[in-house]
mmCIF file of C-alpha atoms in Angstrom:
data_model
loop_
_atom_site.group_PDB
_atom_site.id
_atom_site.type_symbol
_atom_site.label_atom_id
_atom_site.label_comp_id
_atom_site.label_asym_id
_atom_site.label_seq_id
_atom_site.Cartn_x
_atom_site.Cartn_y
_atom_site.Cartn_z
ATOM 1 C CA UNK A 122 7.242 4.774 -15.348
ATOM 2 C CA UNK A 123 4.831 3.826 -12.789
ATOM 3 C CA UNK A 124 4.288 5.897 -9.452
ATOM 4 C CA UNK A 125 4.094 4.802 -5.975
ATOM 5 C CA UNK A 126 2.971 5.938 -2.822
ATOM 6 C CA UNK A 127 4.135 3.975 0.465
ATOM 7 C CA UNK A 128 2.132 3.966 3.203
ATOM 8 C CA UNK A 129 3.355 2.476 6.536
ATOM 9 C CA UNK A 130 4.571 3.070 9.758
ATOM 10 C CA UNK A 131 7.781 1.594 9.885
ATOM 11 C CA UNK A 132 10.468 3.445 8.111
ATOM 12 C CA UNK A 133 12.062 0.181 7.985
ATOM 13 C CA UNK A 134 9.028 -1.374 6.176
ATOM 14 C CA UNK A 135 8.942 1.935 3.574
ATOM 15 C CA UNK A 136 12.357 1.522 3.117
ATOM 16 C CA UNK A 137 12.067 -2.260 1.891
ATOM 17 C CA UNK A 138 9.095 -1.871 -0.044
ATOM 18 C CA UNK A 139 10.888 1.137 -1.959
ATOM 19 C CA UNK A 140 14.015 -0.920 -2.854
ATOM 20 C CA UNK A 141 12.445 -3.744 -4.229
ATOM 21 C CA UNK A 142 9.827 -1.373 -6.489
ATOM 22 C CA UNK A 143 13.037 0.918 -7.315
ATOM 23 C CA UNK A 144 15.160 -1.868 -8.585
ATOM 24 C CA UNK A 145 12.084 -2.897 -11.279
ATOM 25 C CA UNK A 146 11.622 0.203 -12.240
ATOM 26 C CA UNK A 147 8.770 1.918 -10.674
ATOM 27 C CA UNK A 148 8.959 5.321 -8.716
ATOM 28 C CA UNK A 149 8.388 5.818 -5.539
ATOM 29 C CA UNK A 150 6.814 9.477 -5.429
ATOM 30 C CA UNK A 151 5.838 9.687 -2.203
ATOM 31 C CA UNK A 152 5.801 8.252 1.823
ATOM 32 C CA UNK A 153 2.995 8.326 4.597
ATOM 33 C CA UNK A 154 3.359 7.032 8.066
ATOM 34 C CA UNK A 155 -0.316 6.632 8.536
ATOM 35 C CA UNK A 156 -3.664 6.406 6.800
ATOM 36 C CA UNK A 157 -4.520 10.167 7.047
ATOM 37 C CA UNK A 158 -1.135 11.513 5.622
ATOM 38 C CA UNK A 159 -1.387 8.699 2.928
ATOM 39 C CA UNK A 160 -5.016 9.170 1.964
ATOM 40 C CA UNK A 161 -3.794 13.250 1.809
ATOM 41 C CA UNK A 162 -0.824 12.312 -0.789
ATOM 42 C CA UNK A 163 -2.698 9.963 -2.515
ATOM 43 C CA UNK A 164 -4.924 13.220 -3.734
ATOM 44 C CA UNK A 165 -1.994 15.240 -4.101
ATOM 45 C CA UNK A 166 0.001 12.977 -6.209
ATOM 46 C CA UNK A 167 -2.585 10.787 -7.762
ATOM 47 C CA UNK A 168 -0.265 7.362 -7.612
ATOM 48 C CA UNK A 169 -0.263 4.414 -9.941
ATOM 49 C CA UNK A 170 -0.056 2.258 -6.996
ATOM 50 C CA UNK A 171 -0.472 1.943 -3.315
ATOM 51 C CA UNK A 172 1.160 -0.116 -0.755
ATOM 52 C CA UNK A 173 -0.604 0.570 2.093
ATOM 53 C CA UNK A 174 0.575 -0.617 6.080
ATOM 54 C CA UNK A 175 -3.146 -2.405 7.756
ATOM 55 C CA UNK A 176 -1.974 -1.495 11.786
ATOM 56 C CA UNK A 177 -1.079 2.411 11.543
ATOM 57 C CA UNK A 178 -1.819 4.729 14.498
ATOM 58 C CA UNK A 179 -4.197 8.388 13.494
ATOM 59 C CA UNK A 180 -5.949 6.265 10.693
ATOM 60 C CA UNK A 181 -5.537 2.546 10.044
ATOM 61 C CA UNK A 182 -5.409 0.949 6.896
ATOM 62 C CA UNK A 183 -8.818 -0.053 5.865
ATOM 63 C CA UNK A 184 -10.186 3.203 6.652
ATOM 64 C CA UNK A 185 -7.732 4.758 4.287
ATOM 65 C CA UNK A 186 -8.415 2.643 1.831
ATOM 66 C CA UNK A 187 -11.962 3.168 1.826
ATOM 67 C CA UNK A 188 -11.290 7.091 1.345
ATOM 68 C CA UNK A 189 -8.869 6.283 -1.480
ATOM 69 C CA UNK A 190 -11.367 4.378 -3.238
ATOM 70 C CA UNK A 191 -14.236 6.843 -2.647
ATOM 71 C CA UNK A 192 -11.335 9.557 -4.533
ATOM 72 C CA UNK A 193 -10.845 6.928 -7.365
ATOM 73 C CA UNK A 194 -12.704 3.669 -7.207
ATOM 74 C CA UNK A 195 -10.247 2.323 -9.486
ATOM 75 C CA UNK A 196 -7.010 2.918 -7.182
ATOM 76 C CA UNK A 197 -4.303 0.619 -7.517
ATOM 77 C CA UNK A 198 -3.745 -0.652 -3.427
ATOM 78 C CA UNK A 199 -1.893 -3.331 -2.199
ATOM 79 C CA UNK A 200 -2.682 -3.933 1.699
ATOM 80 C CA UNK A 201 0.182 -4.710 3.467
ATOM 81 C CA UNK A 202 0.366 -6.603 7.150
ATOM 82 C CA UNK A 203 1.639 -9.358 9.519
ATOM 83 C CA UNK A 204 -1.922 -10.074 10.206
ATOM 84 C CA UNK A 205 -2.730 -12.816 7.340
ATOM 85 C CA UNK A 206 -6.447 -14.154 8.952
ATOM 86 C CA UNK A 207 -8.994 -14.215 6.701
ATOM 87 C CA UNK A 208 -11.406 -12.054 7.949
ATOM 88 C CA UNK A 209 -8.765 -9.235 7.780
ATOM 89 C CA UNK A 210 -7.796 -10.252 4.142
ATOM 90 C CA UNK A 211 -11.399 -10.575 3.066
ATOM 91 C CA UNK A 212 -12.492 -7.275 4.816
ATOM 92 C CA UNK A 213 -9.309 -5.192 3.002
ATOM 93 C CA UNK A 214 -10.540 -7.310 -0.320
ATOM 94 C CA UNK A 215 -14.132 -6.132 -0.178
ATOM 95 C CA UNK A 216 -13.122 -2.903 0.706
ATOM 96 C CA UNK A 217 -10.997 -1.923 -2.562
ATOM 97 C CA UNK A 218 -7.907 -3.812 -2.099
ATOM 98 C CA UNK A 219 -6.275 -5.382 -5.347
ATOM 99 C CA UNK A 220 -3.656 -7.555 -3.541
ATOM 100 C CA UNK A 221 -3.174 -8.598 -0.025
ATOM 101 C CA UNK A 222 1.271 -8.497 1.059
ATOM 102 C CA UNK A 223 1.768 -10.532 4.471
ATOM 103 C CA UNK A 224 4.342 -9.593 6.052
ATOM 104 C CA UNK A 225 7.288 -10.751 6.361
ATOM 105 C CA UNK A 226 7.619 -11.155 2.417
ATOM 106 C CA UNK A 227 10.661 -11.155 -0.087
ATOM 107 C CA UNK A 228 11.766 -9.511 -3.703
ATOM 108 C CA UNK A 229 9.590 -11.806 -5.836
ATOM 109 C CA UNK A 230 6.384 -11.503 -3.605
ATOM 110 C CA UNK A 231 5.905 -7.872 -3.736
ATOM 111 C CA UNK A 232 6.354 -7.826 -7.446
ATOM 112 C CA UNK A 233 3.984 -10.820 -7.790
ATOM 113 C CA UNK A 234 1.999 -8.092 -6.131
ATOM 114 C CA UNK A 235 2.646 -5.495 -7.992
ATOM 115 C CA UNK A 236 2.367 -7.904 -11.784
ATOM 116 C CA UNK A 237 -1.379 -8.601 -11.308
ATOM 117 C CA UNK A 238 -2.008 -5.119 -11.073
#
């Protein structure tokens, strides 16, 4: 079974994100609300995958993803935001990102997500 580490401020957000993943199988092995917390479980747990929030307060997303891929170059992270411009989605991309998640999205989107993995 596949891990998964949620990363986002919104307990709401976690929540959702944790459902859908549940329901098709994968395990949700851990929560962060912001990048530092997140970039500290991702080394404790060593995740499959990452969803990871963009707009977090202590450490954002982009700058947690860029520690996460200095720990493993090869990490699994799926950025997650209501921002969608290009800049933002090309910046997250270059950094590491495998798969951009705009917010609001449904079921099949996130797994989409998760597939091309």
């Amino acid at each position: 079974m596949k891990t998964v580490l949620v990363v986002d401020d919104s307990s709401l957000m976690r929540r959702l994100i944790k459902n859908i993943v549940t329901k098709h199988g994968y395990n949700v092995i851990g929560e962060a609300v912001n990048g530092k917390i997140g970039v500290e479980k991702y080394k404790e747990l060593k995740p499959d995958v990452v969803t990871l929030d963009l707009v977090m307060d202590e450490m954002n997303g982009i700058d947690a993803l860029k520690l996460i891929i200095k720990e493993n170059p090869d990490a699994n992270v799926i950025m997650v935001s209501s921002m969608g411009q290009d800049v933002i989605v090309r910046d997250a991309i270059v950094s590491g990102a495998k798969n951009f998640l705009l917010k609001p999205f449904d079921e099949n989107q996130v797994m989409d997500a998760f597939n091309k993995l």
